[in-house]
Coordinates of C-alpha atoms in Angstrom, one line a residue:
M141 CA 171.2 66.6 227.1
E142 CA 174.0 64.4 226.8
K143 CA 173.6 62.5 230.4
S144 CA 176.5 59.9 229.8
A145 CA 178.8 62.7 229.2
I146 CA 177.9 64.1 232.9
I147 CA 180.7 63.3 235.0
F148 CA 181.4 63.5 239.2
E149 CA 182.9 61.4 241.4
K150 CA 182.8 61.5 245.2
N151 CA 186.4 62.0 245.6
R152 CA 189.4 64.7 246.2
D153 CA 189.4 65.1 242.2
Y154 CA 185.8 66.9 242.4
I155 CA 185.3 68.1 245.9
Y156 CA 188.0 69.4 248.3
H157 CA 188.9 71.8 251.0
L158 CA 190.2 75.3 250.3
Q159 CA 190.7 76.9 253.8
D160 CA 188.7 77.3 256.8
D161 CA 184.9 76.0 256.1
I162 CA 185.3 76.8 252.4
Y163 CA 185.2 74.1 249.8
E164 CA 185.3 73.5 246.0
V165 CA 183.2 71.5 243.9
K166 CA 183.1 70.7 240.4
I167 CA 181.4 68.6 237.5
L168 CA 181.9 68.0 234.0
T169 CA 179.6 68.0 231.1
K170 CA 179.5 67.6 227.3
R171 CA 181.1 70.8 225.7
D172 CA 178.5 73.4 224.5
D173 CA 175.9 71.3 226.0
I174 CA 174.8 72.8 229.6
E175 CA 173.6 76.1 229.8
S176 CA 173.6 76.1 233.7
V177 CA 174.4 73.9 236.6
E178 CA 173.1 74.8 240.2
F179 CA 174.7 72.8 243.2
L180 CA 172.0 72.3 245.9
Y181 CA 173.1 71.1 249.2
N182 CA 172.0 70.6 252.9
D183 CA 173.2 69.2 256.4
K184 CA 172.4 65.6 255.8
Y185 CA 170.8 65.3 259.5
F186 CA 168.3 67.7 258.6
N187 CA 165.6 65.3 257.3
K188 CA 162.9 62.9 258.7
D189 CA 162.5 59.4 257.1
G190 CA 165.0 60.7 254.4
H191 CA 162.9 63.6 253.6
L192 CA 164.5 67.1 253.9
L193 CA 163.1 69.4 256.8
V194 CA 164.7 72.9 255.2
P195 CA 165.3 74.0 251.7
S196 CA 168.7 73.3 250.1
T197 CA 171.3 75.9 250.0
S198 CA 171.8 76.7 246.3
L199 CA 174.8 77.9 244.3
I200 CA 175.3 78.6 240.7
L201 CA 178.4 77.0 239.7
L202 CA 180.8 78.8 236.8
K203 CA 181.8 77.4 233.8
K204 CA 185.4 77.6 234.6
Y205 CA 187.5 75.5 231.8
I206 CA 186.6 74.6 228.5
T207 CA 188.2 71.2 227.3
N208 CA 188.0 69.3 223.8
Y209 CA 185.3 67.4 225.1
H210 CA 183.8 68.6 228.5
D211 CA 182.6 72.1 229.9
V212 CA 184.2 72.0 233.6
F213 CA 181.6 73.7 235.9
M214 CA 183.2 74.8 239.5
G215 CA 181.9 76.6 242.4
R216 CA 183.4 77.5 246.2
F217 CA 180.8 76.9 249.1
C218 CA 180.6 77.2 252.7
F219 CA 179.3 74.2 255.0
T220 CA 180.1 74.3 258.6
G221 CA 178.2 70.7 259.4
V222 CA 179.7 67.5 259.9
A223 CA 177.8 65.7 256.8
M224 CA 175.8 66.9 253.9
S225 CA 173.8 65.6 251.3
F226 CA 174.1 67.5 247.5
Y227 CA 173.1 67.1 244.0
F228 CA 173.3 69.0 240.8
R229 CA 170.5 70.6 238.8
L230 CA 171.3 71.0 235.1
K231 CA 169.7 72.9 232.4
D232 CA 170.7 72.3 228.8
K233 CA 170.5 74.9 225.7
K234 CA 167.2 73.7 224.9
G235 CA 166.0 74.2 228.3
Q236 CA 165.5 70.6 229.5
V237 CA 166.0 70.5 233.5
I238 CA 167.3 67.4 235.0
N239 CA 168.3 66.5 238.6
Y240 CA 171.5 64.7 239.3
G241 CA 172.2 62.7 242.5
A242 CA 173.6 59.4 244.0
Y243 CA 174.7 58.6 240.1
H244 CA 171.1 58.5 238.9
F245 CA 168.9 61.3 237.2
F246 CA 165.3 62.3 238.6
N247 CA 163.0 64.9 237.6
D248 CA 162.8 65.8 241.4
I249 CA 164.7 65.4 244.6
F250 CA 163.0 65.4 247.8
N251 CA 164.6 62.4 249.3
V252 CA 168.6 62.3 250.8
N253 CA 168.6 58.6 249.5
N254 CA 168.7 60.2 245.9
M255 CA 171.3 62.6 247.0
F256 CA 175.1 62.4 246.8
D257 CA 176.7 62.5 250.6
A258 CA 180.0 63.8 251.9
V259 CA 181.5 64.5 255.3
P260 CA 183.8 67.6 253.9
Y261 CA 185.7 68.2 257.5
L262 CA 187.5 64.9 256.8
L263 CA 188.4 66.6 253.6
K264 CA 190.5 69.3 255.8
A265 CA 193.5 66.4 256.5
D266 CA 194.6 67.2 252.9
T267 CA 194.7 70.8 252.9
F268 CA 197.6 72.4 250.9
K269 CA 199.8 75.0 252.8
F270 CA 202.2 76.6 251.0
P271 CA 204.7 79.0 252.0
K272 CA 204.4 82.2 250.8
W273 CA 207.4 82.4 248.5
S274 CA 206.5 79.0 246.5
V275 CA 203.3 80.8 245.2
G276 CA 204.1 81.8 241.5
G277 CA 207.5 81.1 242.5
K278 CA 210.6 81.5 240.4
I279 CA 213.4 78.8 240.7
Y280 CA 216.6 78.5 238.8
Q281 CA 217.9 75.1 238.2
I282 CA 221.5 74.2 238.5
F283 CA 223.4 71.4 237.2
V284 CA 226.0 71.6 239.8
E285 CA 229.3 70.3 238.0
R286 CA 228.2 72.8 235.1
F287 CA 227.4 75.9 236.3
A288 CA 230.7 77.8 238.0
P289 CA 234.0 76.5 239.7
T290 CA 235.7 77.7 242.8
N291 CA 238.2 79.4 240.9
E292 CA 239.7 78.2 237.3
Y293 CA 237.6 77.0 234.7
S294 CA 238.3 73.7 233.4
K295 CA 240.0 73.8 229.9
N296 CA 237.0 72.2 228.4
W297 CA 234.4 74.6 230.1
F298 CA 233.8 76.6 227.1
E299 CA 233.2 73.1 224.7
P300 CA 230.4 71.3 223.8
T301 CA 229.8 68.3 226.3
N302 CA 229.0 64.6 226.1
Y303 CA 227.9 62.0 228.4
F304 CA 231.6 61.4 229.7
S305 CA 232.7 64.9 229.7
K306 CA 234.1 66.3 233.4
L307 CA 233.7 69.9 234.2
N308 CA 234.8 71.6 237.6
G309 CA 232.0 73.2 238.9
T310 CA 231.5 73.4 242.7
L311 CA 229.1 74.5 245.4
K312 CA 231.6 77.3 246.6
G313 CA 230.9 78.6 242.6
I314 CA 227.3 78.1 243.4
T315 CA 228.0 80.4 246.3
K316 CA 230.1 83.1 244.8
N317 CA 227.2 83.4 242.1
L318 CA 224.2 83.7 244.3
G319 CA 223.9 87.6 243.7
Y320 CA 223.6 87.2 240.1
I321 CA 220.9 84.7 240.5
K322 CA 218.9 87.1 243.0
N323 CA 219.5 89.9 240.4
L324 CA 217.5 87.7 237.5
G325 CA 214.5 88.0 240.2
M326 CA 214.7 84.1 241.3
D327 CA 213.2 83.0 244.4
A328 CA 215.3 79.9 244.8
I329 CA 217.4 77.8 243.5
Y330 CA 217.3 73.7 242.7
M331 CA 220.3 71.8 242.4
T332 CA 221.0 68.4 240.8
P333 CA 221.8 65.9 243.0
I334 CA 225.1 66.6 245.1
F335 CA 225.8 63.2 246.9
K336 CA 228.9 61.2 246.1
S337 CA 228.8 59.4 242.8
P338 CA 231.2 58.2 240.2
T339 CA 229.3 60.2 237.5
N340 CA 229.2 63.8 236.5
H341 CA 225.2 63.7 237.2
K342 CA 225.1 62.4 240.5
Y343 CA 222.3 60.5 239.8
D344 CA 223.7 57.2 240.7
V345 CA 224.4 57.3 244.5
E346 CA 226.9 55.7 246.3
D347 CA 226.3 57.3 249.7
Y348 CA 223.5 59.7 250.6
Y349 CA 225.3 61.2 253.7
T350 CA 228.5 62.2 251.7
I351 CA 228.8 65.0 249.5
D352 CA 231.0 64.6 246.6
S353 CA 234.3 65.9 247.0
N354 CA 234.2 67.2 243.1
F355 CA 231.8 69.6 244.7
G356 CA 233.1 70.2 248.2
N357 CA 231.9 68.9 251.6
R358 CA 229.5 69.5 254.2
D359 CA 230.8 73.0 255.1
D360 CA 230.3 74.3 251.8
L361 CA 226.8 73.4 251.5
L362 CA 225.9 74.9 254.6
L363 CA 227.8 77.7 253.9
L364 CA 226.0 77.9 250.4
V365 CA 222.7 77.2 252.1
E366 CA 223.3 80.4 254.9
K367 CA 224.6 82.9 252.1
A368 CA 221.3 81.8 249.9
H369 CA 219.1 82.8 253.0
E370 CA 220.5 86.1 253.4
L371 CA 219.7 87.0 250.1
D372 CA 216.3 85.5 250.7
L373 CA 216.9 82.6 248.1
K374 CA 215.4 79.4 249.2
V375 CA 217.4 76.1 248.6
I376 CA 216.0 72.7 246.8
I377 CA 218.0 69.7 246.6
D378 CA 217.2 66.8 244.4
L379 CA 216.7 63.4 246.1
V380 CA 217.3 60.1 244.2
F381 CA 215.1 57.6 246.1
N382 CA 214.1 55.4 243.1
H383 CA 217.5 53.7 242.5
T384 CA 221.2 53.6 243.8
S385 CA 224.8 53.0 242.6
T386 CA 226.1 49.4 242.3
N387 CA 228.6 50.9 244.7
F388 CA 226.2 51.7 247.2
F389 CA 226.5 49.7 250.4
A390 CA 223.5 47.5 250.3
F391 CA 223.8 46.4 247.0
Q392 CA 227.6 45.7 247.5
D393 CA 226.3 43.7 250.1
L394 CA 223.8 41.9 247.7
L395 CA 226.6 41.1 245.1
L396 CA 228.7 39.6 248.2
N397 CA 226.3 37.7 249.9
Q398 CA 223.6 37.1 247.5
E399 CA 220.5 35.4 248.9
K400 CA 221.9 35.5 252.2
S401 CA 222.3 39.2 252.0
Q402 CA 220.7 41.1 254.8
Y403 CA 219.7 43.9 252.1
K404 CA 218.6 41.2 249.5
D405 CA 215.0 42.6 249.8
W406 CA 216.3 46.3 249.4
Y407 CA 216.1 45.6 245.8
I408 CA 213.8 43.8 243.2
V409 CA 215.5 40.5 242.6
S410 CA 214.1 38.2 240.2
E411 CA 216.7 35.4 239.8
Y412 CA 220.0 34.5 241.7
P413 CA 223.1 34.9 241.5
V414 CA 222.8 38.9 241.1
K415 CA 225.6 40.1 238.7
I416 CA 226.2 43.5 237.0
E417 CA 225.6 42.5 233.5
E418 CA 223.4 43.4 230.4
N419 CA 219.6 42.2 231.0
P420 CA 220.6 41.7 234.7
K421 CA 218.4 39.6 237.1
Y422 CA 217.2 43.3 239.0
K423 CA 215.4 46.0 238.1
C424 CA 217.2 49.2 237.4
F425 CA 216.0 52.7 236.5
S426 CA 215.2 52.1 232.9
R427 CA 217.5 49.6 231.4
V428 CA 220.6 51.1 233.3
K429 CA 222.5 48.2 235.2
E430 CA 224.5 50.8 236.9
M431 CA 221.5 52.0 238.6
P432 CA 219.4 49.1 240.4
K433 CA 216.0 50.2 241.1
L434 CA 215.5 50.2 245.4
N435 CA 212.4 48.5 246.4
T436 CA 211.1 51.5 248.1
A437 CA 207.7 49.3 249.2
N438 CA 210.3 47.8 251.7
E439 CA 210.0 49.1 255.4
E440 CA 213.5 49.1 256.0
V441 CA 214.3 51.1 252.9
Q442 CA 211.6 53.9 253.6
N443 CA 213.1 54.5 256.9
Y444 CA 216.5 54.8 255.8
L445 CA 215.4 57.2 253.1
I446 CA 213.4 59.1 255.6
D447 CA 216.3 59.6 257.9
V448 CA 218.0 60.8 254.3
A449 CA 215.6 63.2 253.8
L450 CA 215.2 64.5 257.2
N451 CA 219.2 65.0 257.5
Y452 CA 219.3 67.5 254.8
I453 CA 216.5 69.3 256.2
Q454 CA 217.2 69.5 260.0
Y455 CA 221.0 69.9 259.6
F456 CA 221.3 72.1 256.6
K457 CA 218.1 74.0 256.6
I458 CA 217.1 73.1 252.9
D459 CA 213.8 74.5 252.0
G460 CA 212.7 72.0 249.6
I461 CA 213.2 68.4 248.0
R462 CA 212.7 67.3 244.3
M463 CA 211.6 63.9 243.8
D464 CA 213.5 61.9 240.8
V465 CA 211.7 59.5 239.0
A466 CA 208.6 60.0 241.3
D467 CA 205.9 58.2 239.6
E468 CA 208.3 54.7 239.9
I469 CA 208.2 55.1 244.0
D470 CA 206.0 53.3 246.4
L471 CA 202.8 55.6 247.2
T472 CA 202.7 54.5 250.8
F473 CA 206.3 55.7 251.3
L474 CA 205.9 58.9 249.6
R475 CA 203.0 59.6 251.9
R476 CA 205.0 58.4 254.7
L477 CA 207.9 60.5 253.8
R478 CA 205.3 63.7 253.1
K479 CA 203.9 63.2 256.8
K480 CA 207.5 63.0 258.0
V481 CA 208.7 65.9 256.5
K482 CA 206.1 68.0 257.2
S483 CA 205.5 67.3 260.8
Y484 CA 209.1 68.7 261.2
N485 CA 208.6 71.8 258.8
E486 CA 205.4 72.4 257.1
N487 CA 207.0 74.9 255.0
I488 CA 209.2 72.4 253.3
M489 CA 208.1 72.2 249.5
I490 CA 207.9 68.5 248.2
Y491 CA 208.4 68.5 243.8
G492 CA 207.8 65.5 241.9
E493 CA 209.4 64.3 238.7
I494 CA 206.2 63.5 236.8
W495 CA 206.1 64.0 232.9
F496 CA 202.7 63.0 232.4
D497 CA 198.9 63.8 234.5
S498 CA 199.9 64.2 237.7
A499 CA 196.2 64.8 239.2
S500 CA 196.8 61.9 241.2
Y501 CA 199.9 63.1 243.1
L502 CA 198.8 66.6 243.9
Q503 CA 195.6 65.8 246.4
G504 CA 197.5 66.8 249.1
D505 CA 199.0 63.6 250.5
I506 CA 202.2 63.2 248.4
F507 CA 203.6 66.5 246.4
D508 CA 203.0 70.1 246.8
S509 CA 204.0 70.4 243.1
V510 CA 205.4 68.7 240.0
M511 CA 207.8 69.5 237.2
N512 CA 205.4 70.6 234.9
Y513 CA 206.5 68.7 232.0
Q514 CA 202.5 68.8 230.6
F515 CA 203.2 72.6 229.6
Y516 CA 206.3 71.9 228.4
S517 CA 205.1 69.9 225.9
N518 CA 202.2 71.8 225.0
V519 CA 204.4 75.2 224.5
F520 CA 206.6 73.6 221.9
S521 CA 203.7 71.6 220.2
L522 CA 202.3 75.3 220.0
I523 CA 205.2 77.2 218.9
N524 CA 206.2 74.5 216.1
R525 CA 202.7 74.7 215.0
E526 CA 201.7 71.2 215.8
I527 CA 198.6 72.4 217.4
T528 CA 196.5 75.9 217.0
A529 CA 196.2 78.3 219.9
D530 CA 192.9 77.0 220.8
E531 CA 193.7 73.7 221.0
F532 CA 196.8 74.7 223.0
G533 CA 194.2 76.5 225.4
D534 CA 191.9 73.5 225.5
N535 CA 194.8 71.4 226.6
I536 CA 195.9 73.8 229.5
D537 CA 192.3 73.8 230.7
I538 CA 192.5 70.2 230.8
M539 CA 195.3 70.3 233.1
Y540 CA 194.1 72.9 235.2
S541 CA 190.8 71.4 235.6
R542 CA 192.3 68.3 236.8
V543 CA 194.2 69.8 239.8
H544 CA 193.4 71.6 243.0
L545 CA 192.8 75.1 242.6
D546 CA 195.3 76.2 244.9
V547 CA 198.0 74.3 243.3
Q548 CA 197.9 75.3 240.2
N549 CA 199.8 78.5 240.9
E550 CA 202.7 76.2 242.3
L551 CA 202.7 74.1 238.8
L552 CA 206.3 74.2 238.1
N553 CA 206.5 75.6 234.5
L554 CA 209.4 75.0 232.3
I555 CA 210.8 75.3 228.9
S556 CA 214.0 73.1 229.5
S557 CA 215.7 71.0 231.8
H558 CA 218.6 68.8 232.4
D559 CA 216.6 66.0 230.5
T560 CA 215.6 68.0 227.6
E561 CA 217.0 69.9 224.6
R562 CA 217.6 73.7 225.5
A563 CA 215.0 76.1 224.5
C564 CA 217.5 78.1 222.5
S565 CA 218.8 75.3 220.3
R566 CA 215.3 73.8 220.2
L567 CA 214.2 77.0 218.8
N568 CA 217.1 78.1 216.7
Y569 CA 217.7 81.2 218.7
R570 CA 215.0 82.9 217.5
Y571 CA 213.9 86.1 219.5
D572 CA 210.3 86.1 218.4
L573 CA 210.1 82.2 219.5
L574 CA 211.8 82.7 222.5
K575 CA 210.1 85.6 223.8
I576 CA 206.6 83.2 223.3
A577 CA 208.1 80.4 225.3
F578 CA 209.6 82.4 228.0
S579 CA 206.4 84.7 228.3
L580 CA 204.2 81.7 228.6
M581 CA 206.3 80.3 231.0
Y582 CA 205.7 83.3 233.5
L583 CA 202.5 84.6 232.6
M584 CA 200.4 81.3 232.8
K585 CA 199.0 80.0 236.1
G586 CA 202.1 78.3 237.8
S587 CA 205.5 79.0 239.4
L588 CA 208.1 78.3 237.0
M589 CA 212.0 76.8 236.7
I590 CA 214.5 78.4 234.6
Y591 CA 217.3 76.1 233.7
Y592 CA 220.7 77.7 234.3
G593 CA 222.1 79.6 231.2
E594 CA 218.4 79.9 229.4
E595 CA 218.5 83.5 230.0
K596 CA 222.2 83.7 228.3
C597 CA 221.1 81.7 225.3
L598 CA 223.1 78.8 226.1
G599 CA 222.7 76.0 223.4
G600 CA 222.8 72.4 223.7
C601 CA 221.0 69.6 221.8
G602 CA 219.7 66.2 223.0
S603 CA 220.8 64.7 226.6
E604 CA 224.3 65.1 226.1
D605 CA 225.1 68.6 225.0
N606 CA 222.3 70.3 227.0
R607 CA 224.7 70.4 230.2
R608 CA 227.3 72.7 228.7
G609 CA 229.6 75.1 231.3
M610 CA 227.8 78.2 232.0
I611 CA 228.6 81.1 230.2
F612 CA 227.9 84.3 232.5
K613 CA 228.3 87.0 229.8
E614 CA 225.4 89.3 229.1
N615 CA 222.8 88.2 226.5
D616 CA 221.4 91.6 225.3
V617 CA 218.1 90.5 224.3
I618 CA 216.9 87.3 226.7
T619 CA 218.5 88.5 229.9
P620 CA 216.6 91.5 229.9
L621 CA 213.4 89.5 228.8
V622 CA 214.0 87.4 231.8
R623 CA 214.3 90.2 234.4
N624 CA 211.4 92.2 233.0
L625 CA 209.3 88.8 233.3
S626 CA 210.3 88.4 236.8
E627 CA 209.6 91.9 237.7
I628 CA 205.7 91.3 236.4
K629 CA 205.6 87.9 237.6
E630 CA 205.3 89.8 240.9
I631 CA 202.2 91.5 240.1
A632 CA 199.4 90.1 242.3
S633 CA 197.6 88.7 239.2
F634 CA 200.7 86.9 237.7
K635 CA 201.6 85.8 241.0
R636 CA 198.7 84.4 242.7
G637 CA 195.8 85.3 240.3
D638 CA 192.8 83.0 238.8
Y639 CA 192.9 82.2 235.2
H640 CA 190.1 82.8 232.3
R641 CA 190.5 81.7 228.9
I642 CA 188.5 83.8 226.2
L643 CA 187.3 82.0 223.2
L644 CA 187.6 83.2 219.8
E645 CA 186.4 82.4 216.3
N646 CA 190.0 82.8 215.3
K647 CA 191.7 79.9 216.4
N648 CA 195.0 81.1 215.8
I649 CA 194.6 83.5 218.7
L650 CA 195.4 82.9 222.5
M651 CA 193.6 85.2 224.6
F652 CA 193.7 84.7 228.6
D653 CA 193.1 86.8 231.9
R654 CA 194.9 87.0 235.2
Y655 CA 193.1 88.4 237.8
V656 CA 192.7 89.2 241.5
T657 CA 190.1 91.1 243.4
D658 CA 190.9 94.4 242.2
E659 CA 193.2 94.3 239.2
K660 CA 192.9 92.5 236.0
Y661 CA 195.6 92.0 233.0
R662 CA 195.2 90.3 229.5
V663 CA 197.6 87.8 227.3
V664 CA 197.3 87.9 223.5
L665 CA 199.4 85.9 221.5
N666 CA 199.4 85.7 217.6
M667 CA 200.2 82.3 216.2
G668 CA 198.7 82.9 212.7
N669 CA 200.1 84.3 209.6
D670 CA 198.3 87.5 209.5
N671 CA 198.2 90.1 211.9
F672 CA 195.4 90.4 214.5
E673 CA 193.8 93.7 215.3
L674 CA 193.0 94.5 219.0
E675 CA 189.6 96.8 219.7
N676 CA 191.9 99.4 221.4
E677 CA 195.5 100.6 221.6
V678 CA 197.0 99.3 224.6
F679 CA 200.3 99.3 226.5
D680 CA 202.3 96.0 226.4
I681 CA 204.1 95.4 230.0
I682 CA 206.4 93.2 228.0
D683 CA 208.2 95.4 225.9
K684 CA 207.0 98.8 227.6
T685 CA 205.7 100.0 224.2
K686 CA 202.1 100.8 223.0
V687 CA 200.2 98.3 220.6
K688 CA 197.3 98.2 218.2
T689 CA 197.9 95.4 215.9
L690 CA 199.5 92.0 216.8
K691 CA 202.2 90.5 213.8
P692 CA 202.3 86.8 213.7
N693 CA 204.8 85.3 216.5
M694 CA 203.8 88.3 218.9
I695 CA 203.1 88.3 222.4
I696 CA 201.7 91.2 224.4
A697 CA 200.1 91.7 228.1
F698 CA 198.3 94.8 229.2
E699 CA 196.5 95.8 232.1
L700 CA 192.3 96.2 231.7
K701 CA 191.2 99.4 233.2

């Protein structure tokens, strides 16, 4: 038994609240080392001089995930008391049994001093509560300037774009096409920033309280939200709280009054005088001098930004916010923001832009979900054959094992965004590969986000040409696939069900089940160079055909009966 590989911590990563008096616990062991794990727990106060007065309740944990180096054992238990003592009993494949408690190993445990302790009811404060629509939800991302104009298209609408391109998309244009979005099977729209800004992307905000005049006005946004809600579409807006434009009032005051400015602490200045120049004496987003970074640890800044968020939630009745550059924003502020937003309406969804491991942001005190760029990077590594199907499965298991069970069906899976190359261009418009990418985005655990135009195979490479004007002409291949997958996503197993990967000797085959209590579906993907034979002929719900043999680059889904 490899004791050094056994990992458990007394924090919300390893033990957390689900609902009522139900909790989840997990422990990591070396891969293929441990045969079984038993979780034994008791009321902390049922002891005399430290010795237990009643037998511990026992729960056999299930091997839930298998990663490159670890097996992840998890289990659900009920506890109605105030404080508990617990330990783990592990049995390896050679038959050796050991008890693990209080970060030590024991042959026998009879004393609470040798056990872990916890106060489970305190964990209830960080319980996730999601609106029904967001669980396995389908979100359509819109780059506002490029989606649809109010009337006529600008002359350059159908041309490749660059950083300086100006098109004439508007809020009214979006409102006119909400029916199209609903017909794709979407549950919500997410719009990139709509605030007054000098650029086409609007991520350098001049005025948070003013809708950019190129997009419309406050009445246009009110009408958009009203019409979206009539179609049962939710509306999510992009909040850029990490940085501002240099034209923002506080930065303009800083430029004018320098160290005497009442807003000097709103930014992070290293030296005076402050000027807009290369290598400026203030922190920026990336190295962009036109985007000075806000000091979000400052209480005045926090109060101002919280008021901005509440304005759009209360007055415009939006349903969610997406936090730009979320990993560079002060954590105390993000926690304050969540409390303020949720105290007004607990159903408001809060998404974070996190490109890397997001577990620390998904513990019930910061975000409800994140843009799942871990999924994004692994999907393309798989399709490009940089990793095997088995390695892809390991990576996905790592991702799932690190976040709260309830969050897993909220993770915002994506295959492109305004910050990436478009999927169609990246995969050279190959339908077989696009079908794999779209199908995994829909069928794996999580919600999903489609970047506008991907359903039309809209092209675009790099960070400048990935924001072309929308083309509404029907694509005979991808659009029907998206509509069908949207219907499949409504099946309980795929919308809110659990996930279990089946390990195979063939490392080029990915096989996993999605299931709820009374139904189960299986997904099989062949990333090898040879055909893969199923035991029996099945009915594929993606292509609506019977299948016995999977050819290379083929993915199917079918019900297990």
